[in-house]
Coordinates of C-alpha atoms and ligand atoms in Angstrom, one line a residue:
M14 CA -39.0 -57.6 29.3
T15 CA -41.6 -59.3 27.0
Q16 CA -43.9 -57.2 24.9
N17 CA -44.8 -60.5 23.0
K18 CA -45.7 -63.0 25.7
D19 CA -45.3 -66.6 25.2
L20 CA -47.5 -69.1 26.8
A21 CA -45.5 -69.4 30.0
G22 CA -45.7 -65.7 30.3
L23 CA -49.4 -65.5 29.9
L24 CA -49.8 -68.2 32.3
S25 CA -47.4 -66.7 34.8
D26 CA -49.6 -63.6 34.7
A27 CA -52.6 -65.6 35.6
A28 CA -51.0 -67.5 38.3
G29 CA -49.3 -64.6 39.6
A30 CA -52.6 -62.9 39.9
A31 CA -53.9 -65.8 42.1
F32 CA -51.0 -65.6 44.2
V33 CA -51.5 -61.9 44.8
A34 CA -55.0 -62.6 45.8
L35 CA -53.8 -64.8 48.4
G36 CA -51.6 -62.0 49.8
L37 CA -48.3 -63.3 48.2
E38 CA -46.0 -61.9 45.5
A39 CA -46.9 -62.3 41.9
S40 CA -43.4 -63.7 41.2
L41 CA -44.4 -66.9 42.9
G42 CA -46.7 -67.7 40.0
A43 CA -43.7 -68.2 37.6
V44 CA -44.6 -70.8 35.2
R45 CA -42.5 -72.8 32.9
R46 CA -42.4 -75.7 30.6
S47 CA -43.2 -79.0 32.4
D48 CA -40.4 -81.5 33.2
R49 CA -43.1 -84.2 32.5
P50 CA -44.5 -83.3 29.0
D51 CA -46.3 -86.6 29.2
L52 CA -48.4 -85.2 32.2
A53 CA -48.7 -81.5 31.4
D54 CA -47.6 -78.7 29.3
F55 CA -46.5 -76.3 31.9
Q56 CA -45.9 -76.2 35.6
C57 CA -45.6 -73.9 38.4
N58 CA -43.8 -74.5 41.8
G59 CA -44.6 -71.5 43.7
A60 CA -47.1 -73.0 46.1
M61 CA -44.3 -74.4 48.3
A62 CA -42.6 -71.2 48.9
G63 CA -45.9 -69.4 49.4
A64 CA -47.0 -71.8 51.9
K65 CA -43.9 -71.3 53.9
K66 CA -44.4 -67.6 54.1
L67 CA -48.0 -68.0 55.1
G68 CA -47.4 -70.8 57.4
K69 CA -50.1 -73.0 55.3
N70 CA -50.2 -76.3 53.8
P71 CA -48.6 -76.1 50.3
R72 CA -51.4 -78.2 48.6
E73 CA -54.0 -75.7 50.1
I74 CA -52.3 -72.9 48.4
A75 CA -51.8 -74.9 45.2
T76 CA -55.4 -75.8 45.3
S77 CA -56.5 -72.1 45.5
V78 CA -54.3 -71.2 42.4
V79 CA -55.5 -74.2 40.5
D80 CA -59.1 -73.0 41.1
A81 CA -58.3 -69.7 39.8
L82 CA -56.3 -71.1 36.8
K83 CA -59.2 -73.1 35.8
G84 CA -61.2 -69.9 35.0
S85 CA -58.6 -68.8 32.4
S86 CA -59.4 -69.4 28.8
L87 CA -55.8 -70.6 28.3
V88 CA -56.2 -73.5 30.5
A89 CA -57.9 -76.9 29.7
G90 CA -57.0 -78.7 32.7
C91 CA -55.0 -77.9 36.0
E92 CA -54.2 -80.0 39.0
V93 CA -52.3 -80.1 42.2
A94 CA -49.6 -82.9 42.1
G95 CA -47.3 -84.3 45.0
P96 CA -46.6 -81.8 47.8
G97 CA -48.0 -78.8 45.8
F98 CA -46.8 -78.7 42.3
I99 CA -49.3 -77.2 39.8
N100 CA -49.6 -79.0 36.4
I101 CA -51.2 -77.1 33.5
K102 CA -52.6 -78.4 30.4
L103 CA -53.2 -75.7 27.8
S104 CA -56.5 -75.3 26.1
A105 CA -57.0 -75.6 22.3
D106 CA -58.3 -72.0 22.4
G107 CA -55.0 -70.9 24.0
L108 CA -52.9 -72.7 21.6
N109 CA -54.8 -71.4 18.6
K110 CA -54.6 -67.8 19.9
R111 CA -50.7 -68.1 20.3
A112 CA -50.3 -69.8 17.1
A113 CA -52.3 -67.0 15.2
E114 CA -50.1 -64.4 16.9
I115 CA -46.9 -66.3 15.8
A116 CA -48.2 -66.7 12.4
A117 CA -49.1 -63.0 11.8
D118 CA -45.9 -61.5 13.5
E119 CA -43.0 -60.9 11.2
R120 CA -40.8 -61.6 14.0
S121 CA -42.6 -64.9 14.7
G122 CA -43.8 -63.9 18.2
A123 CA -40.2 -62.9 19.6
W124 CA -39.8 -60.4 22.3
T125 CA -37.4 -57.3 22.1
V126 CA -35.2 -55.9 24.7
E127 CA -37.0 -52.8 26.3
T128 CA -34.0 -50.7 26.6
P129 CA -31.7 -51.2 23.5
R130 CA -28.0 -51.0 24.3
R131 CA -25.0 -49.9 22.3
V132 CA -22.8 -53.0 22.1
V133 CA -19.4 -53.6 20.7
M134 CA -18.7 -57.1 19.4
D135 CA -14.9 -57.9 19.0
F136 CA -14.4 -61.1 17.0
G137 CA -12.5 -62.5 14.1
G138 CA -9.2 -61.2 15.5
W139 CA -7.2 -62.5 12.7
N140 CA -3.5 -61.7 12.3
V141 CA -2.1 -59.7 9.4
A142 CA 0.4 -62.0 7.4
K143 CA -1.4 -64.9 8.5
E144 CA -4.0 -66.7 6.4
M145 CA -7.3 -67.3 8.4
H146 CA -7.1 -70.9 9.6
I147 CA -9.4 -73.1 11.4
G148 CA -8.5 -71.7 14.9
H149 CA -10.0 -68.3 14.0
L150 CA -13.2 -70.0 12.8
R151 CA -15.0 -70.3 16.2
S152 CA -14.4 -66.7 16.8
T153 CA -15.9 -65.5 13.6
V154 CA -18.9 -68.1 13.6
I155 CA -19.9 -67.3 17.3
G156 CA -19.2 -63.6 17.0
D157 CA -21.5 -63.5 13.9
S158 CA -24.2 -65.3 15.4
L159 CA -24.2 -63.1 18.5
Q160 CA -24.2 -60.0 16.5
R161 CA -27.3 -61.2 14.5
L162 CA -29.0 -62.3 17.8
F163 CA -28.1 -59.0 19.6
R164 CA -29.5 -57.0 16.4
F165 CA -32.7 -59.0 16.3
M166 CA -33.3 -58.4 19.9
G167 CA -33.0 -54.6 19.3
D168 CA -29.6 -53.7 20.4
S169 CA -27.3 -51.5 18.4
V170 CA -24.3 -53.5 17.6
T171 CA -21.0 -52.4 16.1
S172 CA -18.9 -55.5 15.2
D173 CA -15.1 -54.8 14.8
V174 CA -12.9 -57.5 13.4
H175 CA -9.8 -56.0 15.5
L176 CA -6.9 -57.3 13.5
G177 CA -3.7 -58.3 14.8
D178 CA -1.6 -55.8 13.0
W179 CA 0.8 -54.1 15.5
G180 CA 2.8 -56.5 17.6
L181 CA 6.4 -58.0 17.5
Q182 CA 5.2 -60.1 14.3
M183 CA 5.3 -57.0 12.4
G184 CA 8.9 -56.2 13.2
Q185 CA 9.7 -59.9 12.6
L186 CA 8.3 -59.7 9.2
I187 CA 9.9 -56.6 8.1
N188 CA 13.3 -58.2 9.0
E189 CA 12.7 -61.2 7.0
V190 CA 11.6 -59.4 3.9
K191 CA 14.7 -57.3 4.4
L192 CA 16.8 -60.5 4.4
E193 CA 15.2 -61.7 1.3
Q194 CA 15.0 -58.3 -0.7
P195 CA 17.5 -56.1 0.8
G196 CA 17.5 -53.7 -2.0
L197 CA 13.8 -52.5 -1.7
P198 CA 13.4 -48.6 -0.8
Y199 CA 11.5 -49.5 2.3
F200 CA 14.7 -50.2 4.1
D201 CA 16.6 -47.2 2.9
A202 CA 16.4 -44.6 5.6
S203 CA 17.4 -41.9 3.1
F204 CA 14.8 -42.7 0.6
T205 CA 12.3 -40.1 0.2
G206 CA 9.4 -41.6 -1.6
P207 CA 7.1 -42.2 -3.1
Y208 CA 7.2 -46.0 -2.4
P209 CA 6.1 -48.4 -4.9
E210 CA 2.3 -49.1 -5.2
Q211 CA 2.7 -52.9 -5.8
S212 CA 3.3 -54.9 -2.8
P213 CA 6.7 -56.8 -2.7
V214 CA 5.1 -59.8 -1.2
T215 CA 2.2 -61.9 -1.9
M216 CA -0.1 -63.7 0.7
D217 CA 2.0 -67.0 -0.2
D218 CA 5.2 -65.1 0.5
L219 CA 3.7 -63.9 3.9
G220 CA 2.4 -67.3 4.7
R221 CA 6.0 -68.5 4.1
L222 CA 8.0 -65.7 5.5
Y223 CA 5.9 -65.5 8.8
P224 CA 6.8 -69.0 10.5
L225 CA 10.3 -68.5 9.2
A226 CA 10.8 -65.2 10.9
S227 CA 8.9 -66.3 14.1
G228 CA 11.0 -69.3 14.4
K229 CA 14.2 -67.3 14.0
S230 CA 13.0 -64.7 16.6
K231 CA 12.5 -67.4 19.3
T232 CA 15.8 -69.2 18.9
D233 CA 18.2 -66.2 18.1
E234 CA 18.4 -63.6 20.7
A235 CA 20.3 -61.0 18.5
R236 CA 17.5 -61.4 15.9
R237 CA 14.9 -61.0 18.6
N238 CA 16.4 -57.7 19.5
E239 CA 16.5 -56.6 16.0
D240 CA 12.8 -57.5 15.5
R241 CA 11.8 -55.6 18.7
A242 CA 13.7 -52.4 17.3
A243 CA 12.0 -52.8 14.1
T244 CA 8.7 -53.0 15.8
Q245 CA 9.3 -50.1 17.8
E246 CA 10.5 -48.0 14.9
L247 CA 7.4 -49.2 12.7
Q248 CA 5.3 -47.8 15.6
S249 CA 6.9 -44.7 16.1
G250 CA 6.4 -44.0 12.4
R251 CA 9.4 -44.8 10.3
P252 CA 8.0 -44.1 6.8
G253 CA 9.5 -47.1 4.9
Y254 CA 8.4 -49.4 7.6
R255 CA 5.0 -48.1 7.6
A256 CA 4.5 -48.3 3.8
L257 CA 5.8 -51.9 3.8
W258 CA 3.5 -52.7 6.6
K259 CA 0.6 -51.2 4.9
H260 CA 1.3 -53.6 2.0
F261 CA 1.2 -56.7 4.5
C262 CA -2.1 -55.5 5.9
N263 CA -3.7 -55.0 2.3
V264 CA -2.5 -58.1 1.0
T265 CA -3.8 -60.0 4.0
R266 CA -7.2 -58.4 3.9
V267 CA -7.9 -59.4 0.5
G268 CA -7.9 -63.1 1.7
L269 CA -9.8 -62.3 4.8
E270 CA -12.5 -60.5 2.8
R271 CA -12.8 -63.5 0.5
E272 CA -13.3 -65.8 3.5
C273 CA -15.7 -63.6 5.0
K274 CA -17.8 -63.3 2.0
S275 CA -17.7 -67.2 1.6
L276 CA -19.0 -67.6 5.2
G277 CA -21.4 -64.9 4.9
V278 CA -19.9 -62.9 7.9
T279 CA -19.7 -59.0 7.9
F280 CA -18.1 -56.6 10.2
D281 CA -18.9 -52.9 10.6
L282 CA -15.4 -52.0 11.4
W283 CA -12.2 -53.4 10.0
K284 CA -10.0 -51.8 12.6
G285 CA -7.0 -53.3 14.2
E286 CA -4.5 -53.2 17.1
S287 CA -2.7 -50.3 15.3
D288 CA -5.7 -48.1 15.6
A289 CA -5.0 -47.9 19.2
E290 CA -1.7 -46.3 18.7
P291 CA -2.7 -42.7 18.7
F292 CA -4.4 -43.1 22.1
I293 CA -1.5 -44.4 23.9
P294 CA 0.3 -41.2 24.6
Q295 CA -2.9 -39.5 26.2
I296 CA -3.5 -42.7 28.2
V297 CA 0.1 -42.7 29.5
D298 CA 0.0 -39.0 30.5
D299 CA -3.4 -39.4 31.9
L300 CA -2.6 -42.5 34.1
K301 CA 0.7 -41.2 35.1
S302 CA -0.7 -37.9 36.4
R303 CA -3.4 -39.7 38.4
G304 CA -0.7 -42.2 39.9
I305 CA -2.3 -45.2 38.1
S306 CA 0.6 -46.2 36.0
E307 CA 3.9 -46.5 37.2
F308 CA 7.4 -46.8 35.8
D309 CA 8.8 -50.2 36.3
Q310 CA 11.9 -51.8 34.9
G311 CA 11.7 -49.5 31.9
A312 CA 8.2 -50.0 31.2
W313 CA 5.0 -48.3 31.9
I314 CA 2.5 -50.7 33.8
V315 CA -0.8 -50.6 35.6
R316 CA -1.2 -52.8 38.5
V317 CA -4.4 -54.9 38.6
A318 CA -3.8 -57.4 41.4
R319 CA -6.5 -57.4 44.3
E320 CA -6.3 -58.5 47.8
S321 CA -8.8 -61.3 47.0
D322 CA -7.0 -62.7 44.2
K323 CA -6.5 -66.5 44.5
K324 CA -4.2 -66.7 41.5
E325 CA -1.3 -64.5 40.3
M326 CA -2.3 -61.3 38.6
P327 CA 0.5 -59.7 36.7
P328 CA 0.3 -56.0 35.9
I329 CA -0.5 -54.9 32.3
I330 CA 2.2 -53.4 30.1
L331 CA 1.1 -50.3 28.6
V332 CA 4.4 -49.4 26.9
N333 CA 7.3 -51.9 27.2
R334 CA 10.9 -51.2 27.8
D335 CA 11.6 -50.6 24.0
G336 CA 9.0 -48.1 23.9
A337 CA 6.6 -50.3 22.0
I338 CA 2.9 -51.1 22.5
G339 CA 2.0 -54.8 23.0
Y340 CA -1.0 -56.6 23.3
H341 CA -2.2 -55.1 26.6
G342 CA -1.7 -51.7 25.6
S343 CA -3.3 -52.0 22.3
D344 CA -6.3 -53.4 24.0
L345 CA -6.6 -50.6 26.5
G346 CA -6.1 -48.0 23.7
T347 CA -8.9 -49.7 21.9
I348 CA -11.1 -49.4 24.8
V349 CA -10.5 -45.7 24.9
D350 CA -11.1 -45.3 21.2
R351 CA -14.5 -47.3 21.5
K352 CA -15.5 -45.1 24.5
Q353 CA -14.8 -42.0 22.6
S354 CA -16.3 -43.2 19.4
I355 CA -19.2 -45.5 20.1
D356 CA -19.5 -45.1 24.1
P357 CA -20.6 -48.7 24.3
Q358 CA -22.8 -49.9 27.2
L359 CA -21.5 -53.5 26.7
S360 CA -18.5 -54.8 24.9
L361 CA -18.2 -58.4 24.2
Y362 CA -14.8 -60.1 23.1
I363 CA -15.3 -63.4 21.5
V364 CA -11.8 -64.8 21.8
D365 CA -10.2 -68.1 22.6
Q366 CA -10.5 -69.3 26.3
R367 CA -6.9 -69.4 26.6
Q368 CA -6.8 -65.6 26.7
A369 CA -8.8 -65.4 29.7
L370 CA -6.1 -63.9 31.9
H371 CA -5.2 -61.3 29.3
F372 CA -8.8 -60.1 29.3
E373 CA -9.1 -60.1 33.0
Q374 CA -6.0 -58.0 33.4
V375 CA -7.2 -55.4 30.5
F376 CA -10.8 -55.0 32.1
R377 CA -9.3 -54.5 35.4
A378 CA -7.0 -52.0 34.2
S379 CA -9.8 -50.1 32.3
D380 CA -11.9 -50.3 35.3
R381 CA -9.1 -48.7 37.4
A382 CA -8.5 -46.0 35.0
G383 CA -12.2 -45.2 34.9
Y384 CA -12.5 -45.9 31.1
L385 CA -15.1 -48.5 30.7
P386 CA -16.3 -50.4 33.9
E387 CA -15.4 -54.0 34.3
K388 CA -18.8 -55.1 34.6
E389 CA -19.7 -53.8 30.9
L390 CA -16.6 -55.8 29.4
E391 CA -17.1 -59.5 28.9
H392 CA -14.6 -62.1 27.5
L393 CA -16.7 -64.8 25.8
G394 CA -14.3 -67.6 25.8
F395 CA -14.6 -70.8 23.6
G396 CA -12.8 -74.1 23.4
T397 CA -10.8 -75.5 20.5
V398 CA -11.8 -77.2 17.4
N399 CA -10.3 -80.8 17.6
G400 CA -9.9 -83.3 14.8
P401 CA -11.3 -86.9 14.9
D402 CA -8.4 -87.9 17.0
G403 CA -9.3 -85.5 19.7
K404 CA -6.3 -83.1 19.0
P405 CA -6.4 -79.7 17.6
F406 CA -7.5 -79.8 14.0
K407 CA -4.7 -80.3 11.5
T408 CA -4.2 -81.4 7.9
R409 CA -3.2 -84.7 7.1
D410 CA 0.5 -83.8 7.0
G411 CA 0.3 -82.1 10.4
G412 CA 0.0 -78.5 9.2
T413 CA -2.6 -76.0 10.2
L414 CA -5.7 -76.1 8.0
K415 CA -6.4 -72.9 6.0
L416 CA -9.9 -71.7 6.2
Q417 CA -10.1 -71.6 2.5
A418 CA -9.0 -75.1 2.1
F419 CA -11.4 -76.1 4.8
I420 CA -14.2 -74.6 3.1
A421 CA -13.4 -76.2 -0.3
Q422 CA -13.3 -79.4 1.4
A423 CA -16.7 -78.9 2.9
D424 CA -18.1 -77.9 -0.5
E425 CA -16.6 -81.1 -2.0
V426 CA -18.4 -83.2 0.7
A427 CA -21.6 -81.3 0.4
T428 CA -21.9 -81.8 -3.5
A429 CA -21.1 -85.6 -3.1
R430 CA -23.7 -85.9 -0.6
M431 CA -26.2 -84.0 -2.6
K432 CA -25.7 -86.3 -5.5
E433 CA -26.1 -89.4 -3.2
A434 CA -29.4 -88.0 -2.0
E435 CA -30.3 -87.0 -5.7
L436 CA -30.8 -83.4 -4.7
G437 CA -30.3 -80.5 -7.0
S438 CA -30.3 -82.8 -9.9
D439 CA -33.0 -80.4 -11.7
V440 CA -31.2 -77.2 -11.3
S441 CA -28.4 -75.7 -13.2
E442 CA -24.7 -76.3 -12.4
A443 CA -24.2 -73.1 -11.0
E444 CA -27.2 -73.3 -8.9
Q445 CA -26.1 -76.7 -7.6
Q446 CA -22.8 -75.3 -6.7
D447 CA -24.4 -72.5 -4.9
I448 CA -26.8 -74.7 -2.9
A449 CA -23.8 -77.2 -2.0
H450 CA -22.0 -74.2 -0.7
K451 CA -24.9 -73.3 1.5
V452 CA -25.2 -76.9 2.7
A453 CA -21.4 -76.7 3.5
V454 CA -21.6 -73.6 5.4
A455 CA -24.6 -74.8 7.3
A456 CA -22.7 -77.9 8.3
I457 CA -19.7 -76.0 9.5
K458 CA -21.6 -73.3 11.5
F459 CA -24.3 -75.6 13.1
S460 CA -21.5 -78.1 14.2
D461 CA -19.7 -75.3 15.7
L462 CA -22.6 -73.3 17.3
S463 CA -24.5 -76.4 18.5
N464 CA -21.8 -77.1 21.0
V465 CA -21.8 -75.2 24.4
R466 CA -19.6 -72.4 23.5
T467 CA -17.0 -73.0 26.2
T468 CA -16.3 -76.7 25.5
N469 CA -13.8 -78.2 23.0
Y470 CA -15.4 -80.2 20.1
I471 CA -14.4 -82.6 17.5
F472 CA -15.1 -81.6 14.1
D473 CA -16.0 -84.5 11.8
L474 CA -16.8 -83.3 8.2
E475 CA -18.3 -86.5 7.1
R476 CA -20.8 -86.5 10.1
F477 CA -21.7 -82.9 10.0
V478 CA -22.4 -82.7 6.3
S479 CA -25.1 -85.2 6.5
F480 CA -28.6 -84.7 5.8
E481 CA -29.7 -86.8 8.9
G482 CA -29.3 -86.3 12.5
K483 CA -28.7 -83.2 14.4
T484 CA -26.9 -81.2 11.7
G485 CA -27.1 -77.9 9.6
P486 CA -28.0 -79.7 6.4
Y487 CA -30.9 -81.7 8.0
L488 CA -32.5 -78.2 9.1
L489 CA -31.6 -76.6 5.8
Y490 CA -33.5 -79.6 4.1
A491 CA -36.5 -79.3 6.4
A492 CA -36.7 -75.7 5.6
V493 CA -36.4 -76.2 1.9
R494 CA -39.1 -78.9 2.0
V495 CA -41.5 -76.4 3.5
K496 CA -40.6 -73.8 0.9
S497 CA -41.5 -76.4 -1.8
L498 CA -44.5 -77.2 -0.1
A499 CA -45.7 -73.5 0.1
R500 CA -45.1 -73.2 -3.6
R501 CA -47.1 -76.1 -4.5
A502 CA -49.9 -74.7 -2.3
A503 CA -49.6 -71.5 -4.0
A504 CA -49.8 -73.3 -7.4
E505 CA -53.0 -75.3 -6.4
G506 CA -54.5 -72.0 -5.1
V507 CA -54.6 -73.2 -1.4
K508 CA -54.8 -70.4 1.0
A509 CA -53.7 -70.4 4.7
G510 CA -56.5 -70.0 7.1
P511 CA -57.2 -69.7 10.8
I512 CA -55.2 -72.1 12.9
T513 CA -57.2 -74.8 14.8
V514 CA -55.1 -77.3 16.6
E515 CA -56.5 -80.8 16.9
L516 CA -54.1 -83.5 16.5
D517 CA -51.1 -84.1 19.0
A518 CA -48.7 -83.3 16.5
E519 CA -50.1 -80.1 15.8
R520 CA -50.1 -79.3 19.6
A521 CA -46.5 -80.2 19.7
L522 CA -45.7 -78.0 16.9
V523 CA -47.4 -74.9 18.3
L524 CA -45.6 -75.6 21.7
A525 CA -42.3 -75.9 19.8
L526 CA -42.9 -72.5 17.9
D527 CA -44.0 -71.1 21.2
G528 CA -40.5 -72.1 22.8
F529 CA -38.8 -69.6 20.6
N530 CA -38.9 -66.7 23.1
D531 CA -37.4 -68.8 25.9
A532 CA -34.6 -70.0 23.5
L533 CA -33.9 -66.3 22.4
R534 CA -33.9 -65.3 26.0
G535 CA -31.4 -67.9 27.1
A536 CA -29.1 -67.5 24.2
Y537 CA -29.1 -63.7 24.5
E538 CA -28.6 -63.6 28.4
K539 CA -26.0 -66.3 28.4
R540 CA -24.4 -65.3 25.1
M541 CA -24.8 -69.1 24.0
P542 CA -25.8 -69.8 20.5
H543 CA -26.2 -73.5 20.9
I544 CA -29.5 -72.7 22.6
L545 CA -30.7 -71.4 19.2
C546 CA -29.5 -74.6 17.7
E547 CA -31.3 -76.7 20.1
H548 CA -34.5 -74.8 19.4
A549 CA -33.9 -75.0 15.5
Y550 CA -33.5 -78.8 15.9
A551 CA -36.4 -79.1 18.2
L552 CA -38.6 -77.1 15.8
G553 CA -37.4 -79.2 12.9
Q554 CA -38.3 -82.3 14.8
A555 CA -41.7 -81.1 15.8
F556 CA -42.4 -80.0 12.2
S557 CA -41.5 -83.7 10.9
G558 CA -43.8 -85.2 13.3
F559 CA -46.6 -82.8 12.2
Y560 CA -45.8 -83.3 8.5
A561 CA -46.1 -87.1 8.9
A562 CA -49.3 -86.8 10.8
A563 CA -51.2 -84.0 9.3
P564 CA -51.3 -84.4 5.5
I565 CA -51.7 -80.8 4.0
L566 CA -52.4 -80.7 0.3
V567 CA -54.2 -84.0 0.1
E568 CA -56.3 -83.1 3.0
S569 CA -60.0 -83.0 1.8
D570 CA -61.5 -80.8 4.6
P571 CA -60.7 -77.3 3.1
V572 CA -60.6 -75.8 6.8
K573 CA -58.1 -78.4 8.1
K574 CA -56.2 -77.9 5.0
A575 CA -55.9 -74.1 5.4
S576 CA -55.1 -74.4 9.2
R577 CA -52.2 -77.0 8.4
L578 CA -50.9 -74.6 5.6
A579 CA -50.9 -71.8 8.1
L580 CA -48.9 -73.9 10.6
A581 CA -46.4 -74.9 8.0
L582 CA -45.8 -71.4 6.9
A583 CA -45.4 -70.0 10.5
T584 CA -42.9 -72.8 11.0
L585 CA -41.0 -71.9 7.9
K586 CA -40.9 -68.2 9.0
Q587 CA -39.5 -69.1 12.3
L588 CA -37.1 -71.6 11.2
E589 CA -35.8 -69.1 8.5
I590 CA -35.4 -66.5 11.3
V591 CA -33.6 -68.8 13.8
L592 CA -31.2 -70.3 11.0
G593 CA -30.6 -66.7 10.0
L594 CA -29.4 -66.1 13.5
I595 CA -27.1 -69.1 13.3
G596 CA -25.9 -67.4 10.2
I597 CA -27.4 -70.1 7.8
D598 CA -28.9 -69.1 4.6
V599 CA -31.7 -71.3 3.3
P600 CA -31.8 -71.9 -0.5
D601 CA -35.2 -71.9 -2.2
R602 CA -34.7 -75.3 -3.4
M603 CA -32.6 -78.4 -3.3
Ligands
LIG25 N1 -5.3 -61.4 17.2 C1 -5.6 -62.0 18.5 C2 -5.1 -63.5 18.3 O1 -4.9 -63.9 17.3 C3 -7.0 -62.1 18.8 C4 -7.6 -60.6 19.0 C5 -8.8 -60.6 20.0 N2 -9.4 -59.3 20.3 C6 -8.9 -58.5 21.1 N3 -9.4 -57.5 21.4 N4 -7.8 -58.8 21.8 O2 -5.0 -64.1 19.4

């Protein structure tokens, strides 16, 4: 898969050839980072398996491989340890070559996928009439990082925000607006239009009406029936309801776009559940005629249970008994829409772990119907964001925290932290604000993404907006420091030159840079952005060590000076790339 081989890849080739010479498979020569960096840089454990195959002593096999590896210019030292482990110490030459490659490559030595795929990413998933709150933050931040990563690896990604704009909530809201403003033309079935261009409700109104309506719908059965009827009428095209619904969507979208801009997140498609609607009749016909959909208690369903199921697996409901389309139907319709318009080879749904069953049902239905195969549909679940008390994040008075307020809070803390650290004091007020916002976004994204996706995590604003420790602001500051170093070097006319690794801290930095490929592969294959965060942090740490041990601008030897500057610039480039994949934008100064 790698065109641009990292050191482990190059060593694997050399070790693989040695195994082949012994009549064994090349794959036994797989080399990876050493578990004991104090003893070796890399290790290969294939001799044990190889010995078993040949009925020989593993140390004997290992010794032959070691002898062959010693002939490689990449290797400074190589020895057998224990029962047949092979420990490898890299040569300065090998490190220098790899460092030069990374420094010269605009992708910082990263590999790309051999066969790019068309990938759909479904994330965001905000709901119309609801302001974006902290609960939707994870989907947005994780999804955005994955779209950046997959694009960087060479895939062709189409991201879709998939708004929740079509369910029962819409009928509930229509009825609530009707109660409050009964005289509006939207409710008059004999009205022939045109409908007002101005929305009768603001986002604040929607925020107030929505919980009111859903509360009533839950407790009052008569009201619930009315809401279901209104939902069905909306879906079947009643003009007044459609016109009012369009206002709900537009009003909501203004806020969503503002939040996206503030977070630096973009989507290719702003589609919603409603866009699945036109596909439903053909799906029902198709699945009916093939005996896949059945009419059951007034609803069209598709059974998805399997013999081997250990848990209950209810059927999906394509069209419910009111003739309306719910969450299952809209997701299956969306699959057909995407198959026809994009024909994806992989679809990733970045949605709360609590929806795992829903996706399992929908994916099975899609597979049964022969639309998109189950193995090309993946639900990437994530845990909840909790407050410092370990419970789902709430405002002080117990409400859900709106994302806009949350970002404003983070901006405030970032501004205060910058003042404390005396950062940004020599730039204009406007630039200061811009930098503080970048710090805030870095804090939010890094704290979210650095956790293993599937776990819950505790969000602690004070801790994450800190320039110390494993935080976004720490890495941002590290990158800015190199940027300013680069500016000073340019001003002094110092130029980067060939990299020659001498100090331990320089070795460690090159090895950290070389770790990029492995981190990319792990994050890409597992769809786990925290691996990128780990790499960014390891790189930041290695750079600190290097910066402390290897002075650059005050170094008197011009060759060393040029080499160190080259290493610093290579680090900056990779740090900016990896932070970019996390969705973090590095300011020029602080
Ligand atoms: N709107 C949904 C919610 O808030 C999330 C949508 C996720 N995407 C999907 N294709 N179902 O729960």
